[in-house]
CSV table of C-alpha atoms in Angstrom, one decimal:
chain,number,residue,atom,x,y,z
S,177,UNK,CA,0.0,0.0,0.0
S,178,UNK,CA,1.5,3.4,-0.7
S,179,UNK,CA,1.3,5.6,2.5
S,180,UNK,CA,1.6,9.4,1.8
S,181,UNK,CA,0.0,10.2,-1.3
S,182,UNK,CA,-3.6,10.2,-0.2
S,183,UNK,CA,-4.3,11.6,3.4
S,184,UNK,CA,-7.3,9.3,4.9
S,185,UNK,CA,-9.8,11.3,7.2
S,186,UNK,CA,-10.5,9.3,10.3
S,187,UNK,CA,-13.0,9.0,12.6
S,188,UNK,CA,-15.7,8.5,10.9
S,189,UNK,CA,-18.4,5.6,11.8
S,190,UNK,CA,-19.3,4.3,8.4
S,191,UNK,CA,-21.8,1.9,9.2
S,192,UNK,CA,-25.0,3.9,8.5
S,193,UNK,CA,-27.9,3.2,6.5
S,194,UNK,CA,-28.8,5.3,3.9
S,195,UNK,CA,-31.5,5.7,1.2
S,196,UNK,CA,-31.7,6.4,-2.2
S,197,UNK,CA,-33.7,9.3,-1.8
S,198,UNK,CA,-33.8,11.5,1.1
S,199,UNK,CA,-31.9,10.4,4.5
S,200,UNK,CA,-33.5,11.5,7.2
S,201,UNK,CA,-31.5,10.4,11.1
S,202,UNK,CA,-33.3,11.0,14.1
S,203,UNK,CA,-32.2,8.7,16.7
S,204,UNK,CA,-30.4,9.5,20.0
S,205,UNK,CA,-27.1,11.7,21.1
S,206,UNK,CA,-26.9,15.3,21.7
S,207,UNK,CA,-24.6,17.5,19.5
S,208,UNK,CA,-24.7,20.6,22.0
S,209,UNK,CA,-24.3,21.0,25.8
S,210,UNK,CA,-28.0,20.2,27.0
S,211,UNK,CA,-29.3,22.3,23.4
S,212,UNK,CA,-31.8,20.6,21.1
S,213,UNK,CA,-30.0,18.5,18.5
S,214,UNK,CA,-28.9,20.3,15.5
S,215,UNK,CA,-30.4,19.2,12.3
S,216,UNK,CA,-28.8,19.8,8.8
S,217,UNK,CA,-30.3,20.0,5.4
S,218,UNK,CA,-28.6,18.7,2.3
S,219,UNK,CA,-29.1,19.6,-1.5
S,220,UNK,CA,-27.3,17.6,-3.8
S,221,UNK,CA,-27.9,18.2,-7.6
S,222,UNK,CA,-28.4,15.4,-10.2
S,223,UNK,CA,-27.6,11.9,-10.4
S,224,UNK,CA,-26.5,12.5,-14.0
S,225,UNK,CA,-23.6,14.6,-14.5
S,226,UNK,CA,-21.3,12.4,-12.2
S,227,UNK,CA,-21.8,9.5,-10.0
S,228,UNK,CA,-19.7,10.7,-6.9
S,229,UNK,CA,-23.0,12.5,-5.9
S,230,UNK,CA,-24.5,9.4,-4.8
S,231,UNK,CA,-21.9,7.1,-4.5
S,232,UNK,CA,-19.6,9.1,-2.7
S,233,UNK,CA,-21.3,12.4,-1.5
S,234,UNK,CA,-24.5,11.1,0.4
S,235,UNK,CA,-22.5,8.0,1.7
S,236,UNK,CA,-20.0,10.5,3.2
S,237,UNK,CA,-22.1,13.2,4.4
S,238,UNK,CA,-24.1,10.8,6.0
S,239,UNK,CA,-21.2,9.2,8.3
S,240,UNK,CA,-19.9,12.4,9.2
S,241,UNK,CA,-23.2,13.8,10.1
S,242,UNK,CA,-23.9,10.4,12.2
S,243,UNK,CA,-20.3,10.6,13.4
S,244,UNK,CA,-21.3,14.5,14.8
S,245,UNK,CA,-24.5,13.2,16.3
S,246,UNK,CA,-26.3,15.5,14.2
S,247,UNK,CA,-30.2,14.9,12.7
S,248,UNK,CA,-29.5,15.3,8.9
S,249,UNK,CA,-31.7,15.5,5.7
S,250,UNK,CA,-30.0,14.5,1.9
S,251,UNK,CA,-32.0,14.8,-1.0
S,252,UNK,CA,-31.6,15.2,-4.7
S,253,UNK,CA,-32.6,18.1,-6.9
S,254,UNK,CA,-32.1,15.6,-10.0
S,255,UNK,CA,-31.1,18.2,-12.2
S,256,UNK,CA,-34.6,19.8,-11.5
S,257,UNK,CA,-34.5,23.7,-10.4
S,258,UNK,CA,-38.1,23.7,-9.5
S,259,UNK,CA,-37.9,20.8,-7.4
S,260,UNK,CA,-34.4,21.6,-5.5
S,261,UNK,CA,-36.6,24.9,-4.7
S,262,UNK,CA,-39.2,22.8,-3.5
S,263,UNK,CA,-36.8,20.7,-1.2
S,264,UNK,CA,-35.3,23.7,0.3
S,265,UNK,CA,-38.4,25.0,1.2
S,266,UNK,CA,-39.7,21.6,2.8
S,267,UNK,CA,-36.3,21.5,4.8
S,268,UNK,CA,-36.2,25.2,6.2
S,269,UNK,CA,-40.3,24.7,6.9
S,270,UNK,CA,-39.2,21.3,8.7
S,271,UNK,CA,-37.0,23.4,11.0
S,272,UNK,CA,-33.3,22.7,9.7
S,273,UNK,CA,-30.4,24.7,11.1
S,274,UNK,CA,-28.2,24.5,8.5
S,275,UNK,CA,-28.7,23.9,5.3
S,276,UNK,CA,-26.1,23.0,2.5
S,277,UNK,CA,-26.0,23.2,-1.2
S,278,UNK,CA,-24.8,22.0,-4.6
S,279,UNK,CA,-26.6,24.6,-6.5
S,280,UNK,CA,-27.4,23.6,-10.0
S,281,UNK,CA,-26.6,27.4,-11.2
S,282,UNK,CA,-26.0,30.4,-9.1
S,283,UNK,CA,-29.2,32.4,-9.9
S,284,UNK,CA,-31.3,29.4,-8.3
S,285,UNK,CA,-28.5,28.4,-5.6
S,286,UNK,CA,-28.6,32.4,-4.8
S,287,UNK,CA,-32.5,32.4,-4.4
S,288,UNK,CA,-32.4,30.0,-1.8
S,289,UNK,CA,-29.6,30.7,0.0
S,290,UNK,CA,-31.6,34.3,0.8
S,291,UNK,CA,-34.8,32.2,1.5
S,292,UNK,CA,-32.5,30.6,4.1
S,293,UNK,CA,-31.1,33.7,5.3
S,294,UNK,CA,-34.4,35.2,5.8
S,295,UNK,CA,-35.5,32.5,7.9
S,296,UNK,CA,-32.4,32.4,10.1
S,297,UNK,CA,-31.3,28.9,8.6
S,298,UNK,CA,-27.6,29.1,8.1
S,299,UNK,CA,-26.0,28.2,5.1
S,300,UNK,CA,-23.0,25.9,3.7
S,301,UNK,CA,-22.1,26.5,-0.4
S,302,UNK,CA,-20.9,22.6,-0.7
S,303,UNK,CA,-18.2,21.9,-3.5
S,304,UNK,CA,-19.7,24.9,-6.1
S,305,UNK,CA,-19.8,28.1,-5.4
S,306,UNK,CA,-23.1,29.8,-5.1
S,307,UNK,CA,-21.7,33.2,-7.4
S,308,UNK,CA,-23.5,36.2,-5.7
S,309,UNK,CA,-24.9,34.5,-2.9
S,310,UNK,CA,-25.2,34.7,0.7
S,311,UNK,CA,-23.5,31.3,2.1
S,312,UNK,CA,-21.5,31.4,5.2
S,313,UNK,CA,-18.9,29.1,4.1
S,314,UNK,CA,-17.9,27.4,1.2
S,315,UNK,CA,-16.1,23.4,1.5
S,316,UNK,CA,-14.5,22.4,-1.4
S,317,UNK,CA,-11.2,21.3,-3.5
S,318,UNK,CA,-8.7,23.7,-4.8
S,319,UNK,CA,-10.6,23.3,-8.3
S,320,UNK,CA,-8.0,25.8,-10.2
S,321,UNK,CA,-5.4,23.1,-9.0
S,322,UNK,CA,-7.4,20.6,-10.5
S,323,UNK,CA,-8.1,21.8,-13.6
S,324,UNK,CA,-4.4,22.5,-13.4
S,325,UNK,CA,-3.2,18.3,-12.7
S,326,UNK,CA,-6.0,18.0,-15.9
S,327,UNK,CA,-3.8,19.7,-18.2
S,328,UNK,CA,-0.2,18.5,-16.9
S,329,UNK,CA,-1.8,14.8,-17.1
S,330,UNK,CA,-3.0,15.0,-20.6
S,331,UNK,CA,0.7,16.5,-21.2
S,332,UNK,CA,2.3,13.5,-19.6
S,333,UNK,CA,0.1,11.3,-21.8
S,334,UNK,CA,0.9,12.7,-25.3
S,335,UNK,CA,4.6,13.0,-24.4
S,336,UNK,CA,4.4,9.7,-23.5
S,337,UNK,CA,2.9,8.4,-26.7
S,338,UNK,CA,5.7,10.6,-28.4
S,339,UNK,CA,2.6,13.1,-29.9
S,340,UNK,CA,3.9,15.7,-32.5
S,341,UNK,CA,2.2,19.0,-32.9
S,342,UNK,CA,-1.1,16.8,-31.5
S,343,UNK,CA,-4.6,18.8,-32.1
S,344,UNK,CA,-6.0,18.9,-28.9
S,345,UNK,CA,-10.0,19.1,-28.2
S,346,UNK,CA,-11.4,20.1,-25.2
S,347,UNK,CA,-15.2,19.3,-23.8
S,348,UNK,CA,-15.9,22.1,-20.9
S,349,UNK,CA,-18.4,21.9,-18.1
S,350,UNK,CA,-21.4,23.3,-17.8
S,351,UNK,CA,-21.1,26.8,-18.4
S,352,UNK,CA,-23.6,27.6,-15.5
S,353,UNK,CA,-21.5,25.8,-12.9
S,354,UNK,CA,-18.6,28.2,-11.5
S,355,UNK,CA,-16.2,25.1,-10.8
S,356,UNK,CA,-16.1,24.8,-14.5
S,357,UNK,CA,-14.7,28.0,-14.9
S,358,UNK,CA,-12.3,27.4,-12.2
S,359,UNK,CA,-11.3,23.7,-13.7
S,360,UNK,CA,-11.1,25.7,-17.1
S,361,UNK,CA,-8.8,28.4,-15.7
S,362,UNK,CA,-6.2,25.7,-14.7
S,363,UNK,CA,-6.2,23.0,-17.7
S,364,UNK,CA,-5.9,26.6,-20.2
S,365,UNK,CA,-3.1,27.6,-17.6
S,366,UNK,CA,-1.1,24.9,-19.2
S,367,UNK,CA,-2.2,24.5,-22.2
S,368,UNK,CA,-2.2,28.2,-23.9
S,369,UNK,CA,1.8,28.4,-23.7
S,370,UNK,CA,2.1,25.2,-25.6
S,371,UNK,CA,-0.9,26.4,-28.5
S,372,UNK,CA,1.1,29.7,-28.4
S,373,UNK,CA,4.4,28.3,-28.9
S,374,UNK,CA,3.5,25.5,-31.4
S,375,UNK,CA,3.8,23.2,-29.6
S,376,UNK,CA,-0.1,21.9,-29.9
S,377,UNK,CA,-2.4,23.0,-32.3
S,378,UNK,CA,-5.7,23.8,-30.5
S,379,UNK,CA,-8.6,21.8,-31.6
S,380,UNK,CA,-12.6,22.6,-31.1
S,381,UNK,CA,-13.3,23.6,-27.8
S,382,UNK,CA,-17.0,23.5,-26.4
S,383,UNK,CA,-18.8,23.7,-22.9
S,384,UNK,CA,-21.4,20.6,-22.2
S,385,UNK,CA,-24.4,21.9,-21.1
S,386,UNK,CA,-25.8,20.8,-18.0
S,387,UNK,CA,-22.4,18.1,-17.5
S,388,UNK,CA,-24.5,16.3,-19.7
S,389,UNK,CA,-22.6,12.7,-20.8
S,390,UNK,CA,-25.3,12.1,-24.2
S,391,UNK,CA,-25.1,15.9,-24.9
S,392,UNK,CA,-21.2,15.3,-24.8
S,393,UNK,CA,-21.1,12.6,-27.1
S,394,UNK,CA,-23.0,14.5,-29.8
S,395,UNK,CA,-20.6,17.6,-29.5
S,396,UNK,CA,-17.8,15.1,-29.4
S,397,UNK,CA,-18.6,13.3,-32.8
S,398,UNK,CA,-19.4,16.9,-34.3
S,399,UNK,CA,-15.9,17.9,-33.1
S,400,UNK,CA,-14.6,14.8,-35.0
S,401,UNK,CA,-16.2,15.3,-37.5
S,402,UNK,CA,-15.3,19.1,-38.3
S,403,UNK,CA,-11.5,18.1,-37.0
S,404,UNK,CA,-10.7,14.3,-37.7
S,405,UNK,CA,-7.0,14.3,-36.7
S,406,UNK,CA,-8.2,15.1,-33.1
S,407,UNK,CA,-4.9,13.4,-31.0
S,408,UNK,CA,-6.0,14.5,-27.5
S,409,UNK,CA,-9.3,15.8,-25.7
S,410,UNK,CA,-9.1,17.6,-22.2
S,411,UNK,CA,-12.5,17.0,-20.7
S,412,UNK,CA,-12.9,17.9,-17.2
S,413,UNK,CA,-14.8,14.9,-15.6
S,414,UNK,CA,-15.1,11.3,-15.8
S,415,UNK,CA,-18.2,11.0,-17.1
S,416,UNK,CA,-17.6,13.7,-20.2
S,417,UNK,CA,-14.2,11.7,-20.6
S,418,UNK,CA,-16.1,8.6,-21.3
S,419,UNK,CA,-18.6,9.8,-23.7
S,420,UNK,CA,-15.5,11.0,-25.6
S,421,UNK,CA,-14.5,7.6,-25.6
S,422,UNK,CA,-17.6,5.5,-26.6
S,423,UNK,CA,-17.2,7.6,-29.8
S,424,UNK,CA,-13.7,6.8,-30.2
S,425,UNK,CA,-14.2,3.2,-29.5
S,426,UNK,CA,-16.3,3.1,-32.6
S,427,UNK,CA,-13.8,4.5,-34.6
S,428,UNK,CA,-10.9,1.8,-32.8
S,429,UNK,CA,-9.5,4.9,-32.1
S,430,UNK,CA,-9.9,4.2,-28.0
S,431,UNK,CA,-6.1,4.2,-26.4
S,432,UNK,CA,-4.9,6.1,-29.1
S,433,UNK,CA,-6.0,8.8,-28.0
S,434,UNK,CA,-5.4,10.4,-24.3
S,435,UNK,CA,-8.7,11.7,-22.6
S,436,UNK,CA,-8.5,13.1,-19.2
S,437,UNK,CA,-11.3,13.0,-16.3
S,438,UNK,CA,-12.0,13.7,-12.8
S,439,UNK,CA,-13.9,12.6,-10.0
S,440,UNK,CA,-12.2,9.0,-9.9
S,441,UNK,CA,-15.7,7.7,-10.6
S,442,UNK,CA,-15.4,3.5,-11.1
S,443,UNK,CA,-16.3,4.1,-14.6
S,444,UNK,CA,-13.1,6.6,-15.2
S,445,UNK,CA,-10.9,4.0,-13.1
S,446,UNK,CA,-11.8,1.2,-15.2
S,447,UNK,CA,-11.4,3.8,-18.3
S,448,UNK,CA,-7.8,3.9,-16.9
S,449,UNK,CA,-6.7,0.5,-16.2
S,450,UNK,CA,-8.6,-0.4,-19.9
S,451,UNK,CA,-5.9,2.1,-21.0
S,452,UNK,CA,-8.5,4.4,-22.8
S,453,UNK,CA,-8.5,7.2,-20.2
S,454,UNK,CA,-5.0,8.8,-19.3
S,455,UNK,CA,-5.9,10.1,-16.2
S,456,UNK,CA,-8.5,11.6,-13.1
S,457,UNK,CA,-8.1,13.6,-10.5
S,458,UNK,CA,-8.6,12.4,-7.0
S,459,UNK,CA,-10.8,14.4,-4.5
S,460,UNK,CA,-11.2,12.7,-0.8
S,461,UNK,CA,-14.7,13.3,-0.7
S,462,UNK,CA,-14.3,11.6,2.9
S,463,UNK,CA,-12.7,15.1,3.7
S,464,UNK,CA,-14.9,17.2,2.2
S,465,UNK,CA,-17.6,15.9,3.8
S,466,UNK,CA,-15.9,15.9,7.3
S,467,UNK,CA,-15.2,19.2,6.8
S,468,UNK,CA,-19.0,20.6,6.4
S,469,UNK,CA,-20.4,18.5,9.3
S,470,UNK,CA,-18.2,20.2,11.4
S,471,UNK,CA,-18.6,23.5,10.1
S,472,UNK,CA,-22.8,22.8,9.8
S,473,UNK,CA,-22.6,21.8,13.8
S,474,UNK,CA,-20.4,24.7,14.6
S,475,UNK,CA,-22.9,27.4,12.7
S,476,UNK,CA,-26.0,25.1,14.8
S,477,UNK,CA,-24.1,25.9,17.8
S,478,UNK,CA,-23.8,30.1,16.6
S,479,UNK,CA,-20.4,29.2,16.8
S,480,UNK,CA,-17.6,30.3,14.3
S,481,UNK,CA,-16.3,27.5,12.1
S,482,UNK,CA,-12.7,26.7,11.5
S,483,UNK,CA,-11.2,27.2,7.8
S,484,UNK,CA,-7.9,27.2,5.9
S,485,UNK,CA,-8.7,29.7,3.1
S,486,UNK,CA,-10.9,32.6,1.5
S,487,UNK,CA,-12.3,32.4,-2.0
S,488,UNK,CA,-13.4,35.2,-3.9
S,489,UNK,CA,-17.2,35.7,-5.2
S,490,UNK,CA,-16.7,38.1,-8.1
S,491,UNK,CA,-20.3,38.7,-8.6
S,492,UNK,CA,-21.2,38.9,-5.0
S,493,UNK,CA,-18.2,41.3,-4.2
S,494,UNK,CA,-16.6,39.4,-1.1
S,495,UNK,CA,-14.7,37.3,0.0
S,496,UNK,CA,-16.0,33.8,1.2
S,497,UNK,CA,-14.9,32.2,4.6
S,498,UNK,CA,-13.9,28.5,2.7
S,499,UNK,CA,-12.6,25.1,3.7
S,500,UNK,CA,-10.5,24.0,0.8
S,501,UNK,CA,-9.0,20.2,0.3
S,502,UNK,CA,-6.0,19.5,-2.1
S,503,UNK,CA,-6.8,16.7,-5.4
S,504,UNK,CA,-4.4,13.9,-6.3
S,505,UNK,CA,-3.8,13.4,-10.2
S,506,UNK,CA,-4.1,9.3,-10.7
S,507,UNK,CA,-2.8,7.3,-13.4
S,508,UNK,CA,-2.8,3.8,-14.2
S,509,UNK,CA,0.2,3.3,-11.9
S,510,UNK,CA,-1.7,4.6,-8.7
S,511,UNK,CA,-5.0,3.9,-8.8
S,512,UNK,CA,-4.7,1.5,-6.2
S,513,UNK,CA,-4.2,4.2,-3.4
S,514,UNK,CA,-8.0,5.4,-4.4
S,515,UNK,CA,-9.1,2.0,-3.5
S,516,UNK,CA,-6.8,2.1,-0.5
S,517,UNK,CA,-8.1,5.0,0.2
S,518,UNK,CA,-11.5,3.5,0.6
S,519,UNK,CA,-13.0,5.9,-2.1
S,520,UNK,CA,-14.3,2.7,-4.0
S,521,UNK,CA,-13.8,-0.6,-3.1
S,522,UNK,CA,-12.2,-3.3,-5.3
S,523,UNK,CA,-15.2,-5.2,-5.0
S,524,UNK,CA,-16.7,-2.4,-7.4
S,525,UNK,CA,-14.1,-1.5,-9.4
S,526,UNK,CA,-12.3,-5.3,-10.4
S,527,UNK,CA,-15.5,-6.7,-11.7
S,528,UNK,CA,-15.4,-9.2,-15.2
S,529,UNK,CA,-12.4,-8.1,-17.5
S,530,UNK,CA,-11.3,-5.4,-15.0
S,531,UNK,CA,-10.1,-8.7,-12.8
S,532,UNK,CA,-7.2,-9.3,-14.5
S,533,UNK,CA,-6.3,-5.9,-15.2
S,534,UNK,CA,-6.8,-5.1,-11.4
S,535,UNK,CA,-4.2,-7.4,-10.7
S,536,UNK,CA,-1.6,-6.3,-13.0
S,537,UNK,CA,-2.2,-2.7,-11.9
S,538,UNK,CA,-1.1,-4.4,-8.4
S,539,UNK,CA,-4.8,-3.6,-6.7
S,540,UNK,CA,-4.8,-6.1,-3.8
């Protein structure tokens, strides 16, 4: 096992139950001295666009919330701004303390973080920032830094395969959600020089609405088809990478061409060890999610929460109090620590023809 690379959070009781809708805990414990037990709403926002949000997110949240001995809530917008209205409005009515978000775009994420506001229901901006809105804190990843690790692994991968001039394309996020931006900001940070210079020849370039992965694979073919000598594409999560490479794979063009993700999503592991995905970045959800229960008790308490960094809000004019953790770049060669890391289990992940590619990746 390699010790170092990824830092585990601990203390966290894992054995909870959760649903596949809305968790709901209200059994025993105290999370105050003699006060009423806190209770903490959760907003999560689509099933679709990545997996982590209920394979990793609502598993994690849930243990640390259970861990704090707090009451907790987690739903699922769905990708559905009417109805991720709706839920905030059942939770604040239902008397949560705190409530936390995954807006699906700032102008609805805004809307009811002032609902919240109004009411006196403090408020947590969880992984995206809510731009021009009103939350108290913000827990996330340093997502410049990965957008950053996205653009040094794709570099890695067509040095490796000894790429000349490659043509690289590049499949956005969703323009409405402010982490693409950020993701977008450090991938072009490494990449502009080397269009400037000569180096690489930039290729089409589009934003996926929505994160969607069938919307992707459209504006991938139409990419291919406008520019066939694509040699690279930058996309900046798992799930965009791998409708990038279900149009390749028709094309027996899969492996030949390098395709980035993020979110180490089983999908993009398996991507990897197949050898049709280059890289992902790693982000310790575990963490993350640690790191909002204990600012969502602290704010229950009226008590100031601890945090490492400030992030700006450019629309909103200030500066945002922000919990920020630190993502891991994995290749083929280190996928293992993610599964050591008890991100996903090898159970999932070495399943069929991923057994024997498991094993010569070294996953134990």
């Amino acid at each position: 096992m390699r010790k170092g690379l990824l830092l585990t959070a601990t203390s966290v009781a894992l054995a909870v139950s959760l649903t596949a809708c809305g968790d709901t805990s209200s059994d025993g414990g105290d999370a105050g001295s003699g006060a009423e037990k806190p209770k903490i709403g959760v907003i999560l926002p689509d099933s679709k666009s990545s997996a982590r949000w209920e394979t990793a997110d609502r598993k994690f949240l849930g243990a640390a919330f259970e861990a704090a001995g707090v009451d907790y809530d987690i739903q699922n917008a769905q990708g559905d701004k009417q109805q991720f209205q709706t839920i905030a409005d059942q939770m604040i009515t239902s008397g949560v303390n705190v409530l936390v978000i995954v807006n699906l775009d700032s102008g609805t994420g805004k809307a009811v973080l002032d609902k919240a506001k109004a009411q006196g229901v403090a408020t947590i901006d969880y992984d995206r920032l809510t731009l021009g809105g009103s939350a108290q804190y913000y827990v996330s990843f340093d997502n410049t830094a990965v957008g950053r690790l996205q653009g040094e692994g794709l570099s890695k991968c067509l040095t490796d395969m000894k790429a000349k001039k490659p043509v690289v394309a590049t499949l956005n996020g969703s323009p409405t959600d402010n982490n693409a931006t950020l993701f977008a900001a450090g991938y072009n940070g490494v990449l502009d020089p080397k269009y400037k210079s000569g180096e690489y020849v930039k290729g089409p370039d589009q934003s996926v609405p929505d994160w969607d992965n069938a919307q992707a694979g459209t504006i991938f073919e139409q990419m291919l088809t406008s520019e066939p000598g694509i040699d690279g594409v930058l996309a900046a999560n798992d799930g965009l990478g791998n409708a990038a490479i279900a149009v390749l794979r028709k094309q027996n063009r899969n492996g030949k061409v390098p395709v980035t993700g993020q979110d180490a999503t089983v999908q993009g592991l398996q991507n990897i060890l197949a050898g049709d995905q280059c890289m992902t970045v790693y982000k310790a959800v575990k963490k993350e999610a640690e790191a909002t229960a204990k600012l969502a008790v602290s704010l229950a308490k009226g008590e100031e929460g601890e945090t490492n960094a400030t992030v700006e809000d450019p629309e909103g004019k200030r500066e945002v109090a922000s919990v920020l953790e630190t993502p891991v770049a994995v290749y083929k060669d280190n996928v293992e620590d993610v599964v050591d890391d008890g991100f996903v289990t090898k159970e999932e992940l070495c399943t069929g023809k991923y057994a024997d590619l498991c094993a010569e990746a070294g996953i134990k």
